[in-house]
């Protein structure tokens, strides 16, 4: 299994730690669509019992990252084009609302922090960092909204899409395009134009939606399927 284990046997929240490790492995593509999550193997990796592993898998299932099958056990869930489109549509609504609420409360320090992340995103040549920096850029701007429930919901939506977006950024011109779009959003925020920031954010999401839809369609055509597993 492509997953790094740690000894959590003496830690209080073993289930939460296993959950975070599995969640990150799924998001970063170390655990791929259809990969089984074997409880005994995971328990050995983390030097713990199966109870925290079951708790972690339950939390992952609640976030839509894994699915339990009656005879097969828990497996990493794939994402169909229809499901991806639904999540993007949802994000267009929520992201626009959140950034519109955030702009009036953005400080020069927050803008500077977001700009530094944007610069790091533009300059890094490590594809594995692109997803983290992309997420950090948006979440940094959204923090000023003071809408924690919205941000929690968006985090779950990002989790469902992230591993596909990382692949799309790597295999297409998505990195350069996303960087240019980030700069436009940032400039709108810096000048205090909430409506422009919201419109540009929606356009940014739609751009990623189209690129990812094309990417998923190519994958499905290659393997002769109409949906990912």
Short mmCIF file of C-alpha atoms in Angstrom, two decimals:
data_model
loop_
_atom_site.label_atom_id
_atom_site.label_comp_id
_atom_site.label_asym_id
_atom_site.label_seq_id
_atom_site.Cartn_x
_atom_site.Cartn_y
_atom_site.Cartn_z
CA UNK A 1 0.00 0.00 0.00
CA UNK A 2 1.39 3.43 -0.99
CA UNK A 3 0.94 4.94 2.44
CA UNK A 4 3.37 5.97 5.15
CA UNK A 5 2.60 4.55 8.59
CA UNK A 6 3.31 6.10 11.97
CA UNK A 7 3.06 4.72 15.49
CA UNK A 8 -0.13 6.15 17.00
CA UNK A 9 -0.63 3.46 19.63
CA UNK A 10 -0.01 5.88 22.52
CA UNK A 11 -1.95 8.82 21.11
CA UNK A 12 -5.43 9.74 22.30
CA UNK A 13 -7.13 10.49 18.97
CA UNK A 14 -5.78 7.58 16.96
CA UNK A 15 -8.89 7.47 14.75
CA UNK A 16 -8.51 11.12 13.83
CA UNK A 17 -4.83 10.72 13.01
CA UNK A 18 -5.47 7.68 10.83
CA UNK A 19 -8.30 9.59 9.14
CA UNK A 20 -6.05 12.55 8.33
CA UNK A 21 -3.31 10.30 6.96
CA UNK A 22 -5.72 8.34 4.75
CA UNK A 23 -7.52 11.49 3.64
CA UNK A 24 -4.27 13.12 2.54
CA UNK A 25 -3.15 9.96 0.75
CA UNK A 26 -6.42 9.92 -1.20
CA UNK A 27 -6.32 13.64 -2.02
CA UNK A 28 -2.69 13.47 -3.17
CA UNK A 29 -3.33 10.39 -5.28
CA UNK A 30 -1.20 7.94 -3.28
CA UNK A 31 -4.38 5.92 -2.81
CA UNK A 32 -6.20 5.76 -6.13
CA UNK A 33 -9.79 5.19 -7.21
CA UNK A 34 -10.83 1.64 -6.48
CA UNK A 35 -7.94 0.91 -4.09
CA UNK A 36 -9.11 -1.23 -1.15
CA UNK A 37 -8.60 -0.03 2.41
CA UNK A 38 -7.71 -3.21 4.26
CA UNK A 39 -8.26 -2.63 7.95
CA UNK A 40 -5.72 -5.17 9.18
CA UNK A 41 -2.99 -3.78 6.95
CA UNK A 42 -3.72 -0.17 7.94
CA UNK A 43 -3.82 -1.11 11.63
CA UNK A 44 -0.37 -2.69 11.31
CA UNK A 45 1.02 0.38 9.51
CA UNK A 46 -0.16 2.64 12.33
CA UNK A 47 0.58 0.22 15.18
CA UNK A 48 -2.97 0.39 16.43
CA UNK A 49 -6.09 -1.77 16.65
CA UNK A 50 -8.80 -1.98 14.01
CA UNK A 51 -11.16 0.25 16.03
CA UNK A 52 -9.46 3.59 15.11
CA UNK A 53 -9.18 2.35 11.52
CA UNK A 54 -12.92 1.67 11.37
CA UNK A 55 -13.56 5.12 12.82
CA UNK A 56 -11.31 6.69 10.19
CA UNK A 57 -13.00 4.80 7.35
CA UNK A 58 -16.42 5.87 8.64
CA UNK A 59 -15.33 9.53 8.57
CA UNK A 60 -13.90 9.11 5.07
CA UNK A 61 -17.19 7.57 3.93
CA UNK A 62 -19.11 10.52 5.38
CA UNK A 63 -16.97 12.85 3.23
CA UNK A 64 -17.59 10.77 0.13
CA UNK A 65 -13.96 9.69 -0.27
CA UNK A 66 -14.52 5.96 0.29
CA UNK A 67 -17.41 3.54 0.02
CA UNK A 68 -18.06 0.33 1.93
CA UNK A 69 -19.15 -2.64 -0.16
CA UNK A 70 -20.81 -5.62 1.45
CA UNK A 71 -18.26 -8.22 0.35
CA UNK A 72 -15.39 -6.10 -0.96
CA UNK A 73 -14.96 -3.83 2.06
CA UNK A 74 -13.98 -0.16 1.90
CA UNK A 75 -12.53 1.18 -1.35
CA UNK A 76 -11.49 4.64 -2.54
CA UNK A 77 -14.39 6.20 -4.46
CA UNK A 78 -13.98 7.41 -8.01
CA UNK A 79 -15.69 10.49 -9.39
CA UNK A 80 -17.88 10.51 -12.48
CA UNK A 81 -18.17 13.45 -14.85
CA UNK A 82 -21.72 14.07 -13.62
CA UNK A 83 -20.62 14.08 -9.97
CA UNK A 84 -17.70 16.39 -10.71
CA UNK A 85 -20.00 18.79 -12.56
CA UNK A 86 -22.42 18.85 -9.64
CA UNK A 87 -19.62 19.70 -7.20
CA UNK A 88 -18.33 22.46 -9.48
CA UNK A 89 -21.84 23.90 -9.82
CA UNK A 90 -22.14 23.89 -6.03
CA UNK A 91 -18.78 25.59 -5.66
CA UNK A 92 -19.74 28.34 -8.09
CA UNK A 93 -22.59 29.29 -5.75
CA UNK A 94 -20.77 28.94 -2.42
CA UNK A 95 -17.35 30.29 -3.42
CA UNK A 96 -18.93 33.38 -4.96
CA UNK A 97 -20.97 34.04 -1.82
CA UNK A 98 -17.98 33.50 0.47
CA UNK A 99 -15.51 35.71 -1.38
CA UNK A 100 -18.12 38.45 -1.79
CA UNK A 101 -18.58 38.38 2.00
CA UNK A 102 -14.81 38.25 2.58
CA UNK A 103 -13.59 41.16 0.44
CA UNK A 104 -14.84 44.00 2.70
CA UNK A 105 -12.92 42.46 5.63
CA UNK A 106 -9.63 41.73 3.88
CA UNK A 107 -6.63 43.47 5.42
CA UNK A 108 -3.38 44.44 3.68
CA UNK A 109 -1.69 41.65 5.65
CA UNK A 110 -4.14 39.06 4.33
CA UNK A 111 -3.71 40.32 0.76
CA UNK A 112 0.07 40.10 1.19
CA UNK A 113 -0.26 36.53 2.51
CA UNK A 114 -2.41 35.52 -0.46
CA UNK A 115 0.03 37.20 -2.86
CA UNK A 116 2.94 35.25 -1.37
CA UNK A 117 1.01 32.00 -1.87
CA UNK A 118 0.17 33.05 -5.43
CA UNK A 119 3.86 33.76 -6.11
CA UNK A 120 4.82 30.36 -4.69
CA UNK A 121 2.19 28.68 -6.86
CA UNK A 122 3.58 30.43 -9.95
CA UNK A 123 7.22 29.65 -9.23
CA UNK A 124 7.17 26.07 -7.96
CA UNK A 125 8.04 23.30 -10.38
CA UNK A 126 6.81 20.57 -8.03
CA UNK A 127 3.39 19.39 -9.25
CA UNK A 128 2.64 17.86 -5.85
CA UNK A 129 2.67 21.36 -4.31
CA UNK A 130 0.27 22.86 -6.85
CA UNK A 131 -2.81 21.39 -5.24
CA UNK A 132 -1.82 22.48 -1.74
CA UNK A 133 -0.94 26.02 -2.86
CA UNK A 134 -4.09 26.34 -4.95
CA UNK A 135 -6.21 25.39 -1.96
CA UNK A 136 -4.20 27.63 0.37
CA UNK A 137 -4.70 30.63 -1.93
CA UNK A 138 -8.48 30.31 -1.96
CA UNK A 139 -8.85 29.45 1.72
CA UNK A 140 -6.63 32.40 2.71
CA UNK A 141 -8.91 34.81 0.87
CA UNK A 142 -12.06 33.13 2.18
CA UNK A 143 -10.96 33.30 5.84
CA UNK A 144 -12.02 36.93 6.02
CA UNK A 145 -15.64 35.94 5.32
CA UNK A 146 -16.11 34.70 8.92
CA UNK A 147 -18.32 31.92 7.56
CA UNK A 148 -16.85 28.77 9.17
CA UNK A 149 -19.70 26.44 8.16
CA UNK A 150 -19.37 27.50 4.53
CA UNK A 151 -15.61 26.97 4.68
CA UNK A 152 -16.03 23.51 6.17
CA UNK A 153 -18.46 22.57 3.41
CA UNK A 154 -16.10 23.94 0.76
CA UNK A 155 -13.22 21.95 2.24
CA UNK A 156 -15.23 18.74 1.76
CA UNK A 157 -16.02 19.72 -1.83
CA UNK A 158 -12.34 20.46 -2.48
CA UNK A 159 -11.40 17.06 -1.03
CA UNK A 160 -13.63 15.32 -3.59
CA UNK A 161 -12.07 17.17 -6.52
CA UNK A 162 -8.49 17.73 -5.43
CA UNK A 163 -6.80 14.58 -6.70
CA UNK A 164 -8.36 15.04 -10.13
CA UNK A 165 -7.42 18.72 -10.28
CA UNK A 166 -3.81 17.86 -9.43
CA UNK A 167 -3.69 15.47 -12.38
CA UNK A 168 -5.40 17.99 -14.65
CA UNK A 169 -2.93 20.74 -13.67
CA UNK A 170 -0.03 18.41 -14.46
CA UNK A 171 -1.28 16.99 -17.75
CA UNK A 172 -2.72 20.16 -19.29
CA UNK A 173 -1.83 23.87 -19.32
CA UNK A 174 -3.87 24.25 -16.14
CA UNK A 175 -1.02 25.54 -13.99
CA UNK A 176 -0.30 28.63 -16.11
CA UNK A 177 -3.99 29.35 -16.62
CA UNK A 178 -4.82 28.99 -12.93
CA UNK A 179 -1.95 31.29 -12.00
CA UNK A 180 -3.24 34.04 -14.30
CA UNK A 181 -6.76 33.63 -12.92
CA UNK A 182 -5.48 33.75 -9.34
CA UNK A 183 -3.75 37.05 -10.06
CA UNK A 184 -6.95 38.54 -11.49
CA UNK A 185 -8.94 37.45 -8.41
CA UNK A 186 -6.27 38.81 -6.09
CA UNK A 187 -6.20 42.20 -7.80
CA UNK A 188 -9.99 42.49 -7.53
CA UNK A 189 -9.73 41.71 -3.81
CA UNK A 190 -6.89 44.22 -3.35
CA UNK A 191 -8.96 47.04 -4.83
CA UNK A 192 -11.99 46.04 -2.74
CA UNK A 193 -14.23 45.05 -5.65
CA UNK A 194 -16.29 42.22 -4.15
CA UNK A 195 -18.53 41.72 -7.18
CA UNK A 196 -15.57 41.46 -9.55
CA UNK A 197 -13.83 39.04 -7.19
CA UNK A 198 -16.96 36.86 -7.11
CA UNK A 199 -17.39 36.94 -10.90
CA UNK A 200 -13.73 36.11 -11.48
CA UNK A 201 -13.90 33.28 -8.94
CA UNK A 202 -16.88 31.76 -10.73
CA UNK A 203 -15.07 32.06 -14.08
CA UNK A 204 -12.02 30.42 -12.50
CA UNK A 205 -14.11 27.50 -11.24
CA UNK A 206 -15.86 27.12 -14.58
CA UNK A 207 -12.50 27.07 -16.35
CA UNK A 208 -11.29 24.28 -14.07
CA UNK A 209 -14.61 22.45 -14.53
CA UNK A 210 -14.27 22.46 -18.32
CA UNK A 211 -10.63 21.36 -18.23
CA UNK A 212 -11.33 18.57 -15.74
CA UNK A 213 -14.38 17.41 -17.70
CA UNK A 214 -12.20 17.07 -20.80
CA UNK A 215 -9.54 15.26 -18.77
CA UNK A 216 -12.01 12.78 -17.25
CA UNK A 217 -13.62 12.18 -20.65
CA UNK A 218 -10.21 11.23 -22.10
CA UNK A 219 -9.58 8.84 -19.22
CA UNK A 220 -12.98 7.21 -19.65
CA UNK A 221 -12.54 6.94 -23.42
CA UNK A 222 -9.13 5.31 -22.90
CA UNK A 223 -10.53 2.66 -20.59
CA UNK A 224 -13.83 2.30 -22.43
CA UNK A 225 -16.06 3.36 -19.54
CA UNK A 226 -18.84 5.92 -19.23
CA UNK A 227 -18.20 6.59 -15.55
CA UNK A 228 -15.23 6.32 -13.23
CA UNK A 229 -15.53 3.49 -10.73
#
